[in-house]
Short mmCIF file of C-alpha atoms and ligand atoms in Angstrom, two decimals:
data_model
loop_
_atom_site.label_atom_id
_atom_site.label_comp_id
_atom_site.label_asym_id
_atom_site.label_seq_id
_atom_site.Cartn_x
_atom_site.Cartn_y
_atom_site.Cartn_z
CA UNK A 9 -2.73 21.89 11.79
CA UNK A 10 0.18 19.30 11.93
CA UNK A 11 2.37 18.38 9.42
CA UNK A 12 3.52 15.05 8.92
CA UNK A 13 7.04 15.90 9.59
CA UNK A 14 6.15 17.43 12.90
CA UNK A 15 3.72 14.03 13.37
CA UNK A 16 6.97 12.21 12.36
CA UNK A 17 9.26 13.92 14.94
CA UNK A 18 7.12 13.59 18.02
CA UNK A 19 5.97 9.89 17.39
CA UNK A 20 8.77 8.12 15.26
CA UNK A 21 12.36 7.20 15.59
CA UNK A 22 14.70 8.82 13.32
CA UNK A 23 14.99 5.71 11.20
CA UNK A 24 11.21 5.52 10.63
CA UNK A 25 10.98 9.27 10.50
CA UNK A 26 13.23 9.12 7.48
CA UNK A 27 11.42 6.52 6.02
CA UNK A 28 8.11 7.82 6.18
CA UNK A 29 9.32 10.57 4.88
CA UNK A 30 10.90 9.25 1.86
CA UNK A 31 7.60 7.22 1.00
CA UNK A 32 5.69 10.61 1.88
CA UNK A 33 7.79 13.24 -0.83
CA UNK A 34 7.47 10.16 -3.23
CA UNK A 35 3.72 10.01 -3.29
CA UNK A 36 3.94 13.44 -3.62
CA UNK A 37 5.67 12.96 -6.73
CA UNK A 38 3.12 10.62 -7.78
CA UNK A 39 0.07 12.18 -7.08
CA UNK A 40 1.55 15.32 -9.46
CA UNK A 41 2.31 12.71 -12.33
CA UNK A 42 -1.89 11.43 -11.49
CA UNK A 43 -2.76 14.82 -11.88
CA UNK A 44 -1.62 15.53 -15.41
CA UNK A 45 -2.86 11.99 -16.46
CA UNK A 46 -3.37 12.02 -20.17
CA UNK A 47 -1.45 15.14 -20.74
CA UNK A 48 1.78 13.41 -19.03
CA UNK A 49 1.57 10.48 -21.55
CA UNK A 50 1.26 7.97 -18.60
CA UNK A 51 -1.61 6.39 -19.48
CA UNK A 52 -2.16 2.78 -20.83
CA UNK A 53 0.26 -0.27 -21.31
CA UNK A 54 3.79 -0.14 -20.83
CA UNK A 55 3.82 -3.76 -22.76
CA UNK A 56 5.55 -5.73 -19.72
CA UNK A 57 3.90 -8.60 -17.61
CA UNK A 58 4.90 -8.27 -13.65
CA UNK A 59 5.47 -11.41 -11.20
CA UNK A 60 2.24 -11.98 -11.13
CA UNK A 61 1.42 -12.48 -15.09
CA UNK A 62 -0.26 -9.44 -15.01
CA UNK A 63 -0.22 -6.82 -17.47
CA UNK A 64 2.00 -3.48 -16.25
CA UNK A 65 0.48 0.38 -16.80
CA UNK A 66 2.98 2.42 -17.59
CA UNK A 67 2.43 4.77 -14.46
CA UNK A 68 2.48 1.31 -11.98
CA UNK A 69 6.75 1.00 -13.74
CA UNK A 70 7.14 4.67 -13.02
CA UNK A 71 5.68 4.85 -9.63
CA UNK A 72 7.42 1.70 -8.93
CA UNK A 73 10.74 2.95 -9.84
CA UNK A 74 10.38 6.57 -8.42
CA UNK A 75 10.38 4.32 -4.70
CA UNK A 76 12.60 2.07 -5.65
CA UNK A 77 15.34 5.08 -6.00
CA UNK A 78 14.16 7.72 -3.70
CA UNK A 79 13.87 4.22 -0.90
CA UNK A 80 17.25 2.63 -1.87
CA UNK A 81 18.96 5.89 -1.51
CA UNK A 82 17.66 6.30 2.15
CA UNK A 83 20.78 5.29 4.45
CA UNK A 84 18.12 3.53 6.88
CA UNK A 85 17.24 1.23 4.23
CA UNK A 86 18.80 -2.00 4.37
CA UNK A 87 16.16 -3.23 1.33
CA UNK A 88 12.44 -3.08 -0.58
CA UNK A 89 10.34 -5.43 -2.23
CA UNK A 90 7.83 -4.41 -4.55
CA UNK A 91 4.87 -5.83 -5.89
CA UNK A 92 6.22 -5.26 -9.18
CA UNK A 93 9.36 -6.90 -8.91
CA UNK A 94 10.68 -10.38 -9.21
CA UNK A 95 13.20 -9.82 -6.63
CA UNK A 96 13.74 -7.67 -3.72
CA UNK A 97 16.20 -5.20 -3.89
CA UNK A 98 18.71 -5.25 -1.08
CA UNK A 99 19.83 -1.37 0.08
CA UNK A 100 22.32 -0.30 2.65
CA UNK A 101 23.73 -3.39 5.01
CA UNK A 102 23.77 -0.71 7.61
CA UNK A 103 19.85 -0.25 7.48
CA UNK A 104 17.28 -1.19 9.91
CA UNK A 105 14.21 -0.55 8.16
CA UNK A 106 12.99 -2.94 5.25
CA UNK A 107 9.90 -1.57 3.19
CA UNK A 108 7.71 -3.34 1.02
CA UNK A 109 4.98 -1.80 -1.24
CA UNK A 110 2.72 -1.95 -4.25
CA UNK A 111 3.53 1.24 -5.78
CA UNK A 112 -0.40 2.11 -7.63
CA UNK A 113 -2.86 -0.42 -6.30
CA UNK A 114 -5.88 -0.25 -8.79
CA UNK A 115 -4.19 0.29 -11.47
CA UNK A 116 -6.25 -0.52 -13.93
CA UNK A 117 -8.47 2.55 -12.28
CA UNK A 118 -5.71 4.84 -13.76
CA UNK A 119 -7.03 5.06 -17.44
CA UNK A 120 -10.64 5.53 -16.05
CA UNK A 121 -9.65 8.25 -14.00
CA UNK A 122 -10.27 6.96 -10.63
CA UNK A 123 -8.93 6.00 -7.44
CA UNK A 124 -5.64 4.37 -6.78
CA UNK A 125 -2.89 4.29 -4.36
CA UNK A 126 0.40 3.09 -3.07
CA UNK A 127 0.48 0.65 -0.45
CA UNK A 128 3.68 0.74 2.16
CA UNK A 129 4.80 -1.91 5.01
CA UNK A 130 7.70 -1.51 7.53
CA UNK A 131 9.26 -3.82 9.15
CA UNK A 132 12.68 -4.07 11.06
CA UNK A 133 15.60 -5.60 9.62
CA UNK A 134 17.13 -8.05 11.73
CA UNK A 135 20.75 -8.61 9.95
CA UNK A 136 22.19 -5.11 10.10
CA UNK A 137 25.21 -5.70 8.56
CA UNK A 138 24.52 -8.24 6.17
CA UNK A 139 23.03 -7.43 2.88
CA UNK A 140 19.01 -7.69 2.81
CA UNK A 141 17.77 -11.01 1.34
CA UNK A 142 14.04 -12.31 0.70
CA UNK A 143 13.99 -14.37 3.69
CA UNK A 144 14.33 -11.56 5.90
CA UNK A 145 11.25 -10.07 4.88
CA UNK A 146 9.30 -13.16 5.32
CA UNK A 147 8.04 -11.68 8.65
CA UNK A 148 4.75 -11.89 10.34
CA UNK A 149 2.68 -8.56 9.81
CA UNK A 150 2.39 -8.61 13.53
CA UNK A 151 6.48 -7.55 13.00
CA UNK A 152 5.23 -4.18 11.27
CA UNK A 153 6.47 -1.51 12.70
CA UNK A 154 4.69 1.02 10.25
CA UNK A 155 2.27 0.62 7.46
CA UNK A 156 -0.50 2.84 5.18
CA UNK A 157 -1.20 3.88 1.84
CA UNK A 158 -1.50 7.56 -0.28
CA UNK A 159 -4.61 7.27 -1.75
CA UNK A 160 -4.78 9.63 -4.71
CA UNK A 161 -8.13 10.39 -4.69
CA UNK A 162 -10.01 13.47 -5.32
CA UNK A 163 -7.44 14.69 -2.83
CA UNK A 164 -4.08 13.04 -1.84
CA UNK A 165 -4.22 11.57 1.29
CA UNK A 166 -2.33 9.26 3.95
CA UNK A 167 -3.54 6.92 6.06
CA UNK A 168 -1.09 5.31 8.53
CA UNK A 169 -0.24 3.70 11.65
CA UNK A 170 2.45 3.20 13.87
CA UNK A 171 1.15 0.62 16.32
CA UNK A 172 -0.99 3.47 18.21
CA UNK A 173 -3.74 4.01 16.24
CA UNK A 174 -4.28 5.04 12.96
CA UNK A 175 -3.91 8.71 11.77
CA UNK A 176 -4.84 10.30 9.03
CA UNK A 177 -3.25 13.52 6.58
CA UNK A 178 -4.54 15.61 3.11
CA UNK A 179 -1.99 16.65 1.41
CA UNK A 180 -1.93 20.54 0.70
CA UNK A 181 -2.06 21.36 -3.23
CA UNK A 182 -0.57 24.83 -2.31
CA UNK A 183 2.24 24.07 0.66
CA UNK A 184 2.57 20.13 -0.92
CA UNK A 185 2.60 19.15 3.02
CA UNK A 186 0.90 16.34 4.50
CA UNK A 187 -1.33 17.86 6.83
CA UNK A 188 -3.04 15.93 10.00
CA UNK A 189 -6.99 15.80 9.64
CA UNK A 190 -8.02 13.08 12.24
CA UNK A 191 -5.75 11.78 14.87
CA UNK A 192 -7.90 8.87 16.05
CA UNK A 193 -9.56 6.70 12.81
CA UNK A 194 -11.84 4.33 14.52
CA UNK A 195 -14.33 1.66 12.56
CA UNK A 196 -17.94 1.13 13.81
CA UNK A 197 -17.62 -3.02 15.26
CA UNK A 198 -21.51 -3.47 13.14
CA UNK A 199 -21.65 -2.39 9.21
CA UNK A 200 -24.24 -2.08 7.03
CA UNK A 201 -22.19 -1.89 3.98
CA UNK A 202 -19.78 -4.97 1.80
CA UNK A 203 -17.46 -4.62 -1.00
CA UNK A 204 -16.57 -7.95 -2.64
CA UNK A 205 -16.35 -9.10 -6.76
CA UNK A 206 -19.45 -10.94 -6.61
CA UNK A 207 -19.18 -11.85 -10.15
CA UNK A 208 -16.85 -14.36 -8.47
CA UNK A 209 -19.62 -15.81 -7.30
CA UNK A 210 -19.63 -19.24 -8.53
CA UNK A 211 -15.39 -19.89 -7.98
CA UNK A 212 -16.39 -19.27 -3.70
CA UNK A 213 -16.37 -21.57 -0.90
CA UNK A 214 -19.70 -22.12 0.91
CA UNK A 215 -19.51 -20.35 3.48
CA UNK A 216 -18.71 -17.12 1.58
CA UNK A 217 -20.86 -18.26 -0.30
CA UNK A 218 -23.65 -18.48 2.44
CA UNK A 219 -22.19 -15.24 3.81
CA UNK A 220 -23.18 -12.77 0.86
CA UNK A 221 -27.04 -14.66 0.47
CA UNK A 222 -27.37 -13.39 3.77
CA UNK A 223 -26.31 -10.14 3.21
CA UNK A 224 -28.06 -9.65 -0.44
CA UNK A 225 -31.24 -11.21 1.42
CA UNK A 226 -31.15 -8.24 4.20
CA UNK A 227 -33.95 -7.63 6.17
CA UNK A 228 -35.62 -10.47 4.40
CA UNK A 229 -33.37 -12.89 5.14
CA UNK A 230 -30.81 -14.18 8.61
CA UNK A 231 -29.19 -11.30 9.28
CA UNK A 232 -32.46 -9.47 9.18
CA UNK A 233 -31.56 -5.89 8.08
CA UNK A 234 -30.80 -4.58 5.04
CA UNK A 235 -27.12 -3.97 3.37
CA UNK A 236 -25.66 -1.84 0.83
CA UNK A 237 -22.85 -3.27 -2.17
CA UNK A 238 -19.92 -1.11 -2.88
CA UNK A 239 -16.86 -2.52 -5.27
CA UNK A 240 -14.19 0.47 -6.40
CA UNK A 241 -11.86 -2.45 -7.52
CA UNK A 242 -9.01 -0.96 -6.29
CA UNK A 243 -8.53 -2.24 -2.19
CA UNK A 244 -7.07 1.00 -1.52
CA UNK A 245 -10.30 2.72 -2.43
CA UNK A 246 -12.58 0.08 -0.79
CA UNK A 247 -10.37 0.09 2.84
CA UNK A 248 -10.26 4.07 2.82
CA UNK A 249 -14.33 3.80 2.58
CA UNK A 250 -14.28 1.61 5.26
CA UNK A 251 -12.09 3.46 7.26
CA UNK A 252 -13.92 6.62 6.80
CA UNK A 253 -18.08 5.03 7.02
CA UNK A 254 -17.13 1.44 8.27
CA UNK A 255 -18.37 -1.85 6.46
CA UNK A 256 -16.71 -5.14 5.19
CA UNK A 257 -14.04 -5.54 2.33
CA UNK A 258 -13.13 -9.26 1.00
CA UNK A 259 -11.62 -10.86 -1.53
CA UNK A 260 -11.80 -14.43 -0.50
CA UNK A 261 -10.53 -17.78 -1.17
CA UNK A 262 -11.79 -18.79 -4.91
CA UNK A 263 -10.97 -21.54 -6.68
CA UNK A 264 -11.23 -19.09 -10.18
CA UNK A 265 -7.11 -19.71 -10.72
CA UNK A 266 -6.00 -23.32 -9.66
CA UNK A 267 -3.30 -23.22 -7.13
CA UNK A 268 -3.72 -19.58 -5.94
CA UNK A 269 -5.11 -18.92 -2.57
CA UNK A 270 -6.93 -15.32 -3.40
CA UNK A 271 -6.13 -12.45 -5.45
CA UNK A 272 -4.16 -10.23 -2.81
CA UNK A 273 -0.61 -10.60 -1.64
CA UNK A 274 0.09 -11.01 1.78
CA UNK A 275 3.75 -8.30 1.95
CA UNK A 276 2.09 -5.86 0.30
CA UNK A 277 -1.71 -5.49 0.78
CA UNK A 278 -3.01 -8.07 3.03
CA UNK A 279 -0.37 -7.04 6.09
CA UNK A 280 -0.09 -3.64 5.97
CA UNK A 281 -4.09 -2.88 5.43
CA UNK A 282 -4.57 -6.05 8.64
CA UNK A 283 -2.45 -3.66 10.60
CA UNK A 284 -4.49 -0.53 9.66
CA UNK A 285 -7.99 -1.99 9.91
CA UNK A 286 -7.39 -3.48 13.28
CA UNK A 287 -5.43 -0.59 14.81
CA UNK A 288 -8.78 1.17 13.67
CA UNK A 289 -10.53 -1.03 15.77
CA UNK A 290 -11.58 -3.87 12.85
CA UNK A 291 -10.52 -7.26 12.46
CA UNK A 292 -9.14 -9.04 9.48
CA UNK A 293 -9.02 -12.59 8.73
CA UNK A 294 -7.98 -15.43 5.33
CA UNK A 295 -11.56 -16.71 6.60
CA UNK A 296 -9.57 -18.78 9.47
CA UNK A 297 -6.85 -17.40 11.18
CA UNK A 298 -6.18 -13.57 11.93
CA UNK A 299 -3.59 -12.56 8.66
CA UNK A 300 -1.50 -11.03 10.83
CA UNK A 301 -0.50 -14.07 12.47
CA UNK A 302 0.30 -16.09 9.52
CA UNK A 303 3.75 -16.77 8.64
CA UNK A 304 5.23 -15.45 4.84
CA UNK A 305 6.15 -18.30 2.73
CA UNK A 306 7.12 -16.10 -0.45
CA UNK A 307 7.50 -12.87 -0.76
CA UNK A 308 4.90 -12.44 -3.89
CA UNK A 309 2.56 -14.85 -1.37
CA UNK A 310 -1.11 -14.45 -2.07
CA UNK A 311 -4.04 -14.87 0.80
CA UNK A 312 -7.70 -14.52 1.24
CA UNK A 313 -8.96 -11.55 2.70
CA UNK A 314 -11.87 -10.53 4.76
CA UNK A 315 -11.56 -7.33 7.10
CA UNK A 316 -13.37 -4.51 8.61
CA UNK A 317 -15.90 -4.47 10.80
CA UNK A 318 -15.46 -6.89 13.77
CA UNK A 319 -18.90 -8.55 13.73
CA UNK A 320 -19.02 -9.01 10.32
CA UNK A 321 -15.38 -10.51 10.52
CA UNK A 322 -16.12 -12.58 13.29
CA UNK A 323 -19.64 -13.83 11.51
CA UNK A 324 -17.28 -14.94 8.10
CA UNK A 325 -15.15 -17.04 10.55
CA UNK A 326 -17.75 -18.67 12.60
CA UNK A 327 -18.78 -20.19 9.21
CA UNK A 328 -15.85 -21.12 7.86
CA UNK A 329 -15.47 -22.77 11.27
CA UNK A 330 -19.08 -24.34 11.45
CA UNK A 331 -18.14 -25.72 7.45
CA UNK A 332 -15.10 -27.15 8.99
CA UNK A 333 -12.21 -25.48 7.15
CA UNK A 334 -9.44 -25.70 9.14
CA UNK A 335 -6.88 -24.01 6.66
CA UNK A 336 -8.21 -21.54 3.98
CA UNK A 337 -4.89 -20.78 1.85
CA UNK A 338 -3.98 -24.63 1.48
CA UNK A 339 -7.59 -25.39 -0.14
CA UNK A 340 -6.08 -24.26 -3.76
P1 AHG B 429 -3.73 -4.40 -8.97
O1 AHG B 429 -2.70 -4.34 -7.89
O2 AHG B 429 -3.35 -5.26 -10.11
O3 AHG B 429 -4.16 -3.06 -9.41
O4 AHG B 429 -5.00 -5.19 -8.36
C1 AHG B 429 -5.91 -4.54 -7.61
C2 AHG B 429 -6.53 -5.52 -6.68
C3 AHG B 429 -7.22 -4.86 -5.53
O5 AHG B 429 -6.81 -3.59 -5.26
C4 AHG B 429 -8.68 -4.91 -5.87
O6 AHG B 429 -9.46 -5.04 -4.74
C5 AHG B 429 -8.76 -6.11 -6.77
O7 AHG B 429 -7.50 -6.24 -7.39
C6 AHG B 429 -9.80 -5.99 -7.85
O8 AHG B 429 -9.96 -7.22 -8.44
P2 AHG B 429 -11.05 -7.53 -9.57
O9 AHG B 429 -10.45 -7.02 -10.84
O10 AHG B 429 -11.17 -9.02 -9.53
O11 AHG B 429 -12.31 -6.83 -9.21
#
């Protein structure tokens, strides 16, 4: 089988060989810290709030600052923003490679003992020379040059793409290599099975809100066959379904929090699981426009997200469209 490294040197340049790698032997790191859980004394609050006002597990500040060293310390680095930082971090003015990630998405899986992940985007750095600053990550995801996540699962596994395709590894309890299990992910275009918080119910727009009746009516209702409801809470968890048995993932536009356009952020899970899903052969959209396309206004940006399979994608924007909304982020 194929390791990652050998993966690495046959499909990547040096600079995002090095990367990769860096982001690979840290979720290596992490996924041994998941496995002693409880015994490691990881578990619960580390009494902080992140950018977001959100309440910080003590494994999300060590994950995030096991990156944050092992990334900065890469020469190829020029900087990294993470979800659970205020600020990004400028690196090495000489990098070319700028990474963003959320270092355990779902963590509030961690003290249940389920699924979480770390979330990675690359993109070029277009100042080499010139210290790193926010603005030059505000690219368009369409600028990736890399992105995936390690899902720590009941294995470890990465998910990633380069722009050709999306591949995927397990990582090997007894070598601790990534090795290469499917070299060609693809995602059925017609699903049979949605993930979405539907106890948000009552915060949607219409059309998502005509969307789900559909699907909860199933073979009674327009859509006319039946569909099945999966929600891990944790996107990681919900994309790596799709990717494996296909379906639909959203978390949409709600009007739940005044003044924020969804729950997910745009740098750091919106972007880099857009590039996945459609490299797979899905779609992803805010409900209007492909999220790919959109440019970053802030780095901690949040967006609406619907992706997966492409008919179901395309159905969610034909009724946003029918309903008239022209722009789904600037309804907050
Ligand atoms: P976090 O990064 O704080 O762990 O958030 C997880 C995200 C995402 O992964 C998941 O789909 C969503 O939050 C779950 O939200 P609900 O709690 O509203 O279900």
């Amino acid at each position: 089988m194929m390791t990652l490294t050998q993966y690495l040197q046959s499909h990547a340049s040096d600079e995002l060989a090095s990367t990769l790698g860096t982001l690979a032997n840290s979720s290596i790191a992490i996924s041994a810290l998941l496995d002693k859980g409880a015994l490691a004394g990881i578990h619960g609050e580390a009494g902080n709030q992140n950018i977001q006002g959100e309440a910080q597990k003590k494994l999300d500040v060590i994950a995030n600052n096991l990156l944050l060293d092992a990334l900065t310390k890469n020469p190829h680095c020029a900087g990294v923003a993470s979800e659970e930082l205020d600020d990004i971090s400028p690196a090495h003015d000489d990098g070319t490679m700028l990474v963003t990630f959320d270092p355990l998405d779902g963590s509030s899986n961690i003290d249940i003992n389920m699924t979480v992940g770390t979330i990675f985007s690359i993109l070029p750095y277009q100042r080499v020379g010139s210290q790193a600053t926010e603005a030059d990550f505000l690219q368009k995801g369409t600028s990736q040059l890399a992105a995936g996540y390690f899902i720590y699962g009941t294995s470890t596994m990465l998910a990633m793409t380069l722009g050709q395709g999306v591949v995927m590894f397990s990582l090997d309890p007894t070598t601790q290599e990534y090795l290469r299990i499917d070299n060609q992910v693809k995602i059925d275009e017609s699903a049979t099975e949605y993930a979405i918080n539907a106890s948000n119910y009552r915060y949607w727009l219409d059309p998502i809100k005509e969307y789900i009746n559909g699907l909860v009516a199933g073979d009674m209702g327009i859509r006319n066959k039946d569909y099945n409801m999966r929600w891990v809470a944790a996107m990681i968890a919900d994309v790596h379904r799709i990717l494996i048995r296909g379906g639909v993932f959203m978390y949409p536009f709600d009007t739940k929090i005044a003044g924020k356009a969804g729950k997910l952020r745009l740098m750091y899970e919106a972007n880099p699981m857009s590039f996945i899903i459609e490299q797979a052969g899905g779609a992803s959209t805010d409900g209007v426009v492909r999220i790919m396309d959109i440019q970053p206004s802030h780095i901690h940006q949040r967006i609406p997200v619907v992706l997966g399979a492409k008919e179901e994608v395309d159905y969610v924007k034909n009724l946003h469209a029918k309903a008239g909304i022209l722009a789904n982020g600037e309804m907050a």
